[in-house]
Coordinates of C-alpha atoms and ligand atoms in Angstrom, one line a residue:
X972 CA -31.7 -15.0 265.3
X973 CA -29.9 -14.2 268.5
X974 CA -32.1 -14.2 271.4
X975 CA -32.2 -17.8 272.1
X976 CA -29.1 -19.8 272.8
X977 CA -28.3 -23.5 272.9
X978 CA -27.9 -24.8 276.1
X979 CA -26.1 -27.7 275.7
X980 CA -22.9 -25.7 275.6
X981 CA -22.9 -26.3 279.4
X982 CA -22.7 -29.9 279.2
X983 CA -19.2 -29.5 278.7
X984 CA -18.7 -26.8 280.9
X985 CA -19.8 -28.5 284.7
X986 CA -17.1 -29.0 286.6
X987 CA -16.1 -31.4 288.7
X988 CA -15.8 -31.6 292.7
X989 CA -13.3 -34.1 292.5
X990 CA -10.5 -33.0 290.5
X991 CA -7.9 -36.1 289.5
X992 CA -5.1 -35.4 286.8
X993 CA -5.4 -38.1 284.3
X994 CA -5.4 -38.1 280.4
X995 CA -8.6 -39.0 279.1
X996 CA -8.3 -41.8 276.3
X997 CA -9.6 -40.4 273.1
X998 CA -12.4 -42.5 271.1
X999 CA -12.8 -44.3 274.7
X1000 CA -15.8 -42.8 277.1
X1001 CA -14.6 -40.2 279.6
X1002 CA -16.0 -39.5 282.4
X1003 CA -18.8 -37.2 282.7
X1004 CA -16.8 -34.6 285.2
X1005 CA -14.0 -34.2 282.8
X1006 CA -12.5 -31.1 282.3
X1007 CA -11.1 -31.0 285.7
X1008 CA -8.9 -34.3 284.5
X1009 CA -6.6 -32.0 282.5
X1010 CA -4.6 -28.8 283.1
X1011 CA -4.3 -25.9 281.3
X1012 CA -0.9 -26.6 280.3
X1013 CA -1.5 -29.9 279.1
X1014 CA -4.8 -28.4 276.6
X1015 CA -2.0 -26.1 275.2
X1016 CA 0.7 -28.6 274.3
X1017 CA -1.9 -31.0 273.2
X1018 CA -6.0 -30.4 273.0
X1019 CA -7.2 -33.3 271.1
X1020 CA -7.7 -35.2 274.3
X1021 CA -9.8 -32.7 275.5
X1022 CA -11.5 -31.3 272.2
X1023 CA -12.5 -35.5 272.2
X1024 CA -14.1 -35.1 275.7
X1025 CA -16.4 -32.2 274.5
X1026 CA -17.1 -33.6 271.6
X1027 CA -17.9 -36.7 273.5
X1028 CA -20.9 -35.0 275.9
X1029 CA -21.5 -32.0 273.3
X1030 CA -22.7 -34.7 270.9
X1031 CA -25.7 -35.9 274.2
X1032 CA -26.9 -33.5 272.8
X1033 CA -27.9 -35.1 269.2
X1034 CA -31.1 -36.8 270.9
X1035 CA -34.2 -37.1 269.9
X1036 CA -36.7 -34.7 271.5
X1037 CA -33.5 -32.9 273.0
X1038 CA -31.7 -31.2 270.0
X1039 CA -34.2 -32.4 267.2
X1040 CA -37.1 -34.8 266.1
X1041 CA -36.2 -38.2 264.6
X1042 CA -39.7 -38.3 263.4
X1043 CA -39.2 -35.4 260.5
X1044 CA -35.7 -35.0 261.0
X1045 CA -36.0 -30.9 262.3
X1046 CA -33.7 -28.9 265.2
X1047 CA -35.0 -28.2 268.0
X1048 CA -33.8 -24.6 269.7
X1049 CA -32.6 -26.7 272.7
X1050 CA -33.2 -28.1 275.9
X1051 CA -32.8 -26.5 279.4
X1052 CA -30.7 -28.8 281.6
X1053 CA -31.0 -29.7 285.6
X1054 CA -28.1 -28.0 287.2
X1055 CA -27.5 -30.2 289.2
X1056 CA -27.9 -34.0 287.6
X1057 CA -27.1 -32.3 284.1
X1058 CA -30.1 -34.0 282.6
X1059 CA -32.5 -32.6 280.4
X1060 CA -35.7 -30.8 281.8
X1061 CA -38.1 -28.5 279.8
X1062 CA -37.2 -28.9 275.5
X1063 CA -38.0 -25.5 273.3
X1064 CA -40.1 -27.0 271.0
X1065 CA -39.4 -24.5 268.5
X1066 CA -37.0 -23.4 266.1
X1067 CA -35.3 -21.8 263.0
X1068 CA -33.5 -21.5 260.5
X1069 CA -30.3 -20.4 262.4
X1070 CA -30.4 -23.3 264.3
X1071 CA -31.1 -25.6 261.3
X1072 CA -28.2 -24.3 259.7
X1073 CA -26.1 -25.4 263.1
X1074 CA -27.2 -28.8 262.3
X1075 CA -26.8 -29.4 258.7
X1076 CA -23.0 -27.9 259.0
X1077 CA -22.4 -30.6 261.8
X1078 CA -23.9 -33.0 259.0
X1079 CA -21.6 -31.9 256.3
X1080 CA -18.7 -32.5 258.3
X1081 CA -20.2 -36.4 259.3
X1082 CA -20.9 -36.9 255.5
X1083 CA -17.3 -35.6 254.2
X1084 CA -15.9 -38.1 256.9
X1085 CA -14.6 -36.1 260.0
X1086 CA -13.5 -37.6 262.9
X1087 CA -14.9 -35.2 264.9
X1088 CA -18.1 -34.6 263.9
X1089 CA -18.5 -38.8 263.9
X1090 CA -17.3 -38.7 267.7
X1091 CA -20.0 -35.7 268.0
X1092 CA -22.6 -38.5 266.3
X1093 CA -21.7 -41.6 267.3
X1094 CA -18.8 -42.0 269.3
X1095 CA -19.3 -45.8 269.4
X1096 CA -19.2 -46.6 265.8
X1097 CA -18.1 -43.6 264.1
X1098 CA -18.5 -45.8 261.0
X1099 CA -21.8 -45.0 261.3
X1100 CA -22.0 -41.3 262.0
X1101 CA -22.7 -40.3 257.4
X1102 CA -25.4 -42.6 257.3
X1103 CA -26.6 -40.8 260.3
X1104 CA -26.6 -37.8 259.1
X1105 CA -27.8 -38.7 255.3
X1106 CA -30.8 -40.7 257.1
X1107 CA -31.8 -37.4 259.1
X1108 CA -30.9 -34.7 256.0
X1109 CA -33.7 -37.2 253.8
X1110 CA -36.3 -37.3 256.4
X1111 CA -35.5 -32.9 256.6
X1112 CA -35.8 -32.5 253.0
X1113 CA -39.1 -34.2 253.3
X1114 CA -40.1 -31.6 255.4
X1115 CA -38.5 -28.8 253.6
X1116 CA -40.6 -29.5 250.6
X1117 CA -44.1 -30.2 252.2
X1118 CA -43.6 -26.7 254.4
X1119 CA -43.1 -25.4 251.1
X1120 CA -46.1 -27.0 249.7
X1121 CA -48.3 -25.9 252.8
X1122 CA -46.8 -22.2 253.0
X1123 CA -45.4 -22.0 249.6
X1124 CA -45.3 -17.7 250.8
X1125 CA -41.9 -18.2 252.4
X1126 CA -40.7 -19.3 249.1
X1127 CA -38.8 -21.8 250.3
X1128 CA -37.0 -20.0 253.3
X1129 CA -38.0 -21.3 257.0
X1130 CA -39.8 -19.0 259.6
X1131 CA -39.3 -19.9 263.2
X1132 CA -41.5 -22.8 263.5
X1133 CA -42.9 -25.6 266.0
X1134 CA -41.5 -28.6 265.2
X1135 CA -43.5 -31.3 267.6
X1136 CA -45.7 -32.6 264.9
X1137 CA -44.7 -34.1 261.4
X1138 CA -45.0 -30.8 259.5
X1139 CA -43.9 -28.2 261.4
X1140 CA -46.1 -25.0 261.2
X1141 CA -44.6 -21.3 261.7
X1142 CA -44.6 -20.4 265.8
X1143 CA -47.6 -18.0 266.8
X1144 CA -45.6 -14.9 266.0
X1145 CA -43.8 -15.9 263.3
X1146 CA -47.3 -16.4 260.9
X1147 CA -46.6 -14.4 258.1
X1148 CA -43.2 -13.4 258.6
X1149 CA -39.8 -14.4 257.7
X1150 CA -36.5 -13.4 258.9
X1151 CA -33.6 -12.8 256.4
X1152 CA -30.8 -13.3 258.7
X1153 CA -31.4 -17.0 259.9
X1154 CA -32.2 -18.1 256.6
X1155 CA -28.9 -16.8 254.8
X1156 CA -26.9 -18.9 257.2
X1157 CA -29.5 -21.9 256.5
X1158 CA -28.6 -21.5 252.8
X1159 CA -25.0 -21.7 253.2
X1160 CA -25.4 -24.9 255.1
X1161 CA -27.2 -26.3 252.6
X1162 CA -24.7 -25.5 250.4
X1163 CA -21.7 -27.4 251.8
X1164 CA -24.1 -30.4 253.0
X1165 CA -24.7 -30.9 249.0
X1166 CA -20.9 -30.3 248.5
X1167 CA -20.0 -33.2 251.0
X1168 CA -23.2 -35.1 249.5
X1169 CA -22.0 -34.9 245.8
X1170 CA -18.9 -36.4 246.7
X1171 CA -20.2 -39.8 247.4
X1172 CA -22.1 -41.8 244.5
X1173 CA -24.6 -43.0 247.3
X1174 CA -25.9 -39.8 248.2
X1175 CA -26.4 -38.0 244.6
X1176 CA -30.0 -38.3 244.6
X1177 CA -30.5 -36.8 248.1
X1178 CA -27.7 -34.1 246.7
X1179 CA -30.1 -33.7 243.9
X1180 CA -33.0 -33.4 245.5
X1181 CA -31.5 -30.5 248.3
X1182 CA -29.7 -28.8 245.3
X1183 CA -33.6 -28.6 243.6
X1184 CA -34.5 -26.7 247.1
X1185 CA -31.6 -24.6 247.1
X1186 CA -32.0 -23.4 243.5
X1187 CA -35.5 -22.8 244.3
X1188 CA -34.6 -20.1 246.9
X1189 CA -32.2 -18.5 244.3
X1190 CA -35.6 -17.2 242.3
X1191 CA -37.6 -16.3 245.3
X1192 CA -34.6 -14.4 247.6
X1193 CA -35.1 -11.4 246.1
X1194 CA -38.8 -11.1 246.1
X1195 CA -39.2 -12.9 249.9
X1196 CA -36.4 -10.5 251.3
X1197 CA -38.2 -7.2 249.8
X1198 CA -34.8 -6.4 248.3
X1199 CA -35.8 -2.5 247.0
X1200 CA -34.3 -0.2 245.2
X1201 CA -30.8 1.1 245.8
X1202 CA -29.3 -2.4 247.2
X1203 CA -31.3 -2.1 250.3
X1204 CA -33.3 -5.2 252.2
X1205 CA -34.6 -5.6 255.1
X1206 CA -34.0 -8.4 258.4
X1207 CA -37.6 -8.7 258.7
X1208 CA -40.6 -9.5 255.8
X1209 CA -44.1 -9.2 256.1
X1210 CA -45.8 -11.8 253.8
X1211 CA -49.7 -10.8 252.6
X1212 CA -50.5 -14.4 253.8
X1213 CA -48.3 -17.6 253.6
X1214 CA -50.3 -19.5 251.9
X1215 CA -50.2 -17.3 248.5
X1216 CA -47.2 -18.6 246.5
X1217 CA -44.7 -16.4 245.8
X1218 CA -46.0 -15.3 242.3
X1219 CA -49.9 -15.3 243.3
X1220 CA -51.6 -12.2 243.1
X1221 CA -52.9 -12.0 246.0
X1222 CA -49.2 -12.1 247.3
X1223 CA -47.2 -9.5 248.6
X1224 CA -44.2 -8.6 251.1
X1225 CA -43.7 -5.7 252.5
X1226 CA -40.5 -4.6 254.9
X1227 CA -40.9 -4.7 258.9
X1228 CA -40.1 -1.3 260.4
X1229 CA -37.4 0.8 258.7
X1230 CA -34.3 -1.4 259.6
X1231 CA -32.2 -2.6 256.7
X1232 CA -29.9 -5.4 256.7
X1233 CA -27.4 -3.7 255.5
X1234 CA -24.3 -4.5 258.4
X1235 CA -21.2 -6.3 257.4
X1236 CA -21.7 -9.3 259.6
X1237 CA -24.7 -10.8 260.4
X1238 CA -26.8 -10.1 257.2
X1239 CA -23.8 -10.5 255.0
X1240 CA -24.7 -14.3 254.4
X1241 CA -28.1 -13.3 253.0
X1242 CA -26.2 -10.7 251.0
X1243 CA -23.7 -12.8 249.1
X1244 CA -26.8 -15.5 248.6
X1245 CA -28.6 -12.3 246.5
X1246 CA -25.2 -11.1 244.8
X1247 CA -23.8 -14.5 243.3
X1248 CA -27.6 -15.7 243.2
X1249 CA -30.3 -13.3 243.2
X1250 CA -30.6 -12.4 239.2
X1251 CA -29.6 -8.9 240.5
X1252 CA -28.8 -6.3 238.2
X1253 CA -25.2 -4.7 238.4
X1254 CA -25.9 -1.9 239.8
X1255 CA -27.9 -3.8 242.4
X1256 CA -25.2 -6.1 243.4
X1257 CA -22.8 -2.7 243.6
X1258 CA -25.2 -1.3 246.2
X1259 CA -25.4 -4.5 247.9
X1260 CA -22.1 -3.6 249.2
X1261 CA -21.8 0.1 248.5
X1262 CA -25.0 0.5 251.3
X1263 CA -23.7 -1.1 254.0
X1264 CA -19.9 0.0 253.1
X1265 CA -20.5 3.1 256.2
X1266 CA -21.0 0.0 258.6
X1267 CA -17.2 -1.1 258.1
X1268 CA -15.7 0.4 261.1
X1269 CA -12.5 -0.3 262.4
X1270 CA -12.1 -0.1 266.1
X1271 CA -8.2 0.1 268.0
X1272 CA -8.8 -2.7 271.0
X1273 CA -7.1 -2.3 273.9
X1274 CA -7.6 -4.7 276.7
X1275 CA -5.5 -5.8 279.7
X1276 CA -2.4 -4.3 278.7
X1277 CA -2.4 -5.4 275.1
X1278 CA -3.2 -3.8 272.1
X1279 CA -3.6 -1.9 270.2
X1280 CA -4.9 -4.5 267.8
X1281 CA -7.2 -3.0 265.1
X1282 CA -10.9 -5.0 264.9
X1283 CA -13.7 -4.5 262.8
X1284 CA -16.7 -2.9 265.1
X1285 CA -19.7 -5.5 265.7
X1286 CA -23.1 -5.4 267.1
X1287 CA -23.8 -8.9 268.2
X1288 CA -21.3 -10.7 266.9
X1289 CA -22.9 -14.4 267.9
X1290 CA -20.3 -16.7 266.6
X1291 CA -22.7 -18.3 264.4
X1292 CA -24.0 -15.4 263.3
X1293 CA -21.1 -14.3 261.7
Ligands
NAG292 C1 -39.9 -35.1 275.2 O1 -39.3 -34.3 276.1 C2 -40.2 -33.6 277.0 C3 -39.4 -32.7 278.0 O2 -38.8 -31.7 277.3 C4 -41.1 -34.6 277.8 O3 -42.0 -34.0 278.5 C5 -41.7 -35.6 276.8 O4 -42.4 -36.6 277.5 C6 -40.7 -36.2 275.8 N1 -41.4 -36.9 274.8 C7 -41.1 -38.1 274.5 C8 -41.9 -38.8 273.4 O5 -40.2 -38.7 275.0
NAG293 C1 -42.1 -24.7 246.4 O1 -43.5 -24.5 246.1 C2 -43.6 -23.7 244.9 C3 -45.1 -23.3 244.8 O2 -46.0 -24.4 245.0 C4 -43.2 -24.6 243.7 O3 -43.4 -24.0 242.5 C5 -41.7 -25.0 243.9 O4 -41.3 -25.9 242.9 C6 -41.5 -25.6 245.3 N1 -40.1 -25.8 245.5 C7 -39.5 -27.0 245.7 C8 -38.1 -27.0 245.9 O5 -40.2 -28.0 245.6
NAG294 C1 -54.7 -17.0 254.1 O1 -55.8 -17.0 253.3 C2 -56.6 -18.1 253.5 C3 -57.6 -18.2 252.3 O2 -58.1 -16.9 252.0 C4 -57.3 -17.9 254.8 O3 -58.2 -19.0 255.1 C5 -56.2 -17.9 255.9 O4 -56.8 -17.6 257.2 C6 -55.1 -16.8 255.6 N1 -54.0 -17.1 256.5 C7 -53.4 -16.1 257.1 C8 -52.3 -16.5 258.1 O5 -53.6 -14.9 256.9

């Protein structure tokens, strides 16, 4: 969800004391202090140089125990950083869905072979940056599928969760409860990492085995989101107890408060998973959209002398939440 942010974002935002014009080389190390190095005017003609420095420090980030666990290949929510050396100091040792979806886009982008998400990885061989990825998405699956086993409730969808030990376990307040939002931005993800996957006859059997978990949330969405009547579900579930399977008897889920994920932005991911996915009737998918139609507003902006431009009205609007 939105609360927490990432902050390794400010890696690439310190600036330096001692500013000196030069062009950075890209592929070769620049300098920690960088974006001082380059003007505003040269970012416009040309940004590679300096989207290569970002990427460079951005991707410090992809440590273990700072951005995720090399043991069972899980995000972390992030690390705080020392202001002043930039290095890392107290690590969330939680996380979710949202930010596993974060990571397993970057990984897509490795495995289909960009530049830029191999300088992100592994700036010193980028060669090496889809067998990264693939070797951290198998040891994730792993975990996928035992969570599952262990809290089959969630049906396959991720709570937030502590992810220190092995198998991670759903954080104090997430026991029994599953968020809708974070998870219909995981499945996405998951979707164009099996995309990139299938394209490469090494990596069919780790496509296969992702697209088994994917399809697996297709049959449970609708139950785990408590999609009611007329179209409507809700951003927060209460399961009876996560470890009653989804079809157990002693299972239930009921809807947290009276909210609805019903807005045209953040829960939209979720939406299209149960419209194309969900074994909705018709008339449910019509109301998918027809219920959250009133939330479409269009807003005239008009800021520092320009406008007006015509935007659609958000809440949050986290870029990743989008
Ligand atoms: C992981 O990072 C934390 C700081 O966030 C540190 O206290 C701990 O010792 C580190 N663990 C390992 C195994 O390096
Ligand atoms: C998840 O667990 C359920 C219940 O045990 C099982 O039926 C299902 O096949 C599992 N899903 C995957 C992808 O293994
Ligand atoms: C779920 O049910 C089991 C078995 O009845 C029980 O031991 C466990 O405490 C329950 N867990 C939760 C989180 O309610």
């Amino acid at each position: 969800m939105l609360l927490l942010i990432t902050f390794a974002l400010t890696f690439a935002l310190i600036v330096g004391a001692f500013p000196k014009p030069q062009q950075a080389q890209a592929g070769g190390t620049p300098k920690c202090r960088f974006s001082r190095t380059f003007s505003q005017a040269q970012i416009l003609k040309d940004p590679s140089s300096f989207i290569s420095d970002v990427l460079y420090w951005e991707g410090n980030f992809h440590q273990n125990n700072v951005s995720y666990n090399s043991g069972n290949g899980m995000s972390y929510d992030g690390t705080l950083l020392d202001e002043t050396t930039g290095l890392a100091t107290a690590k969330h040792p939680f996380s979710a869905a949202s930010k596993e979806a974060l990571q397993i886009m970057l990984y897509a982008h490795a495995i289909a072979g960009s530049p830029q998400a191999a300088r992100f990885l592994s700036p010193n061989n980028p060669g090496a940056a889809p067998a990264i990825a693939i070797n951290i998405m198998t040891l994730k699956l792993q975990t996928y599928l035992q969570f599952n086993k262990t809290y089959p409730g969630f049906g396959g969808f991720l709570p937030w969760y502590t992810g220190d030990s092995q198998n991670i376990v759903p954080t104090w307040d997430w026991v029994n409860r599953v968020p809708a939002l974070d998870n219909g931005e995981l499945i996405w993800a998951v979707y164009s990492a099996i995309q990139a996957m299938s394209s490469n006859k090494n990596y069919q059997t780790l496509a296969q085995g992702w697209q088994a978990w994917l399809d697996y949330t297709k049959l449970t969405a609708a139950k785990v989101s408590s999609m009611q009547e007329m179209g409507q579900f809700v951003p927060l579930q209460i399961l009876q107890n996560q470890s009653f399977p989804v079809n157990d008897p002693r299972q239930s889920y009921k809807c947290e408060g009276s909210g609805t994920l019903n807005d045209p932005y953040e829960g939209e991911l979720f939406t299209w998973w149960l419209y194309f996915f969900g074994g909705l009737s018709q008339k449910d998918k019509n109301l998918l959209w027809e219920v959250k139609r009133p939330q479409l507003v269009s807003v005239e902006d008009n800021m520092g002398g320009v406008g007006p431009i015509t935007v659609q009205k958000g809440y949050w609007f986290s870029a990743h939440e989008q």
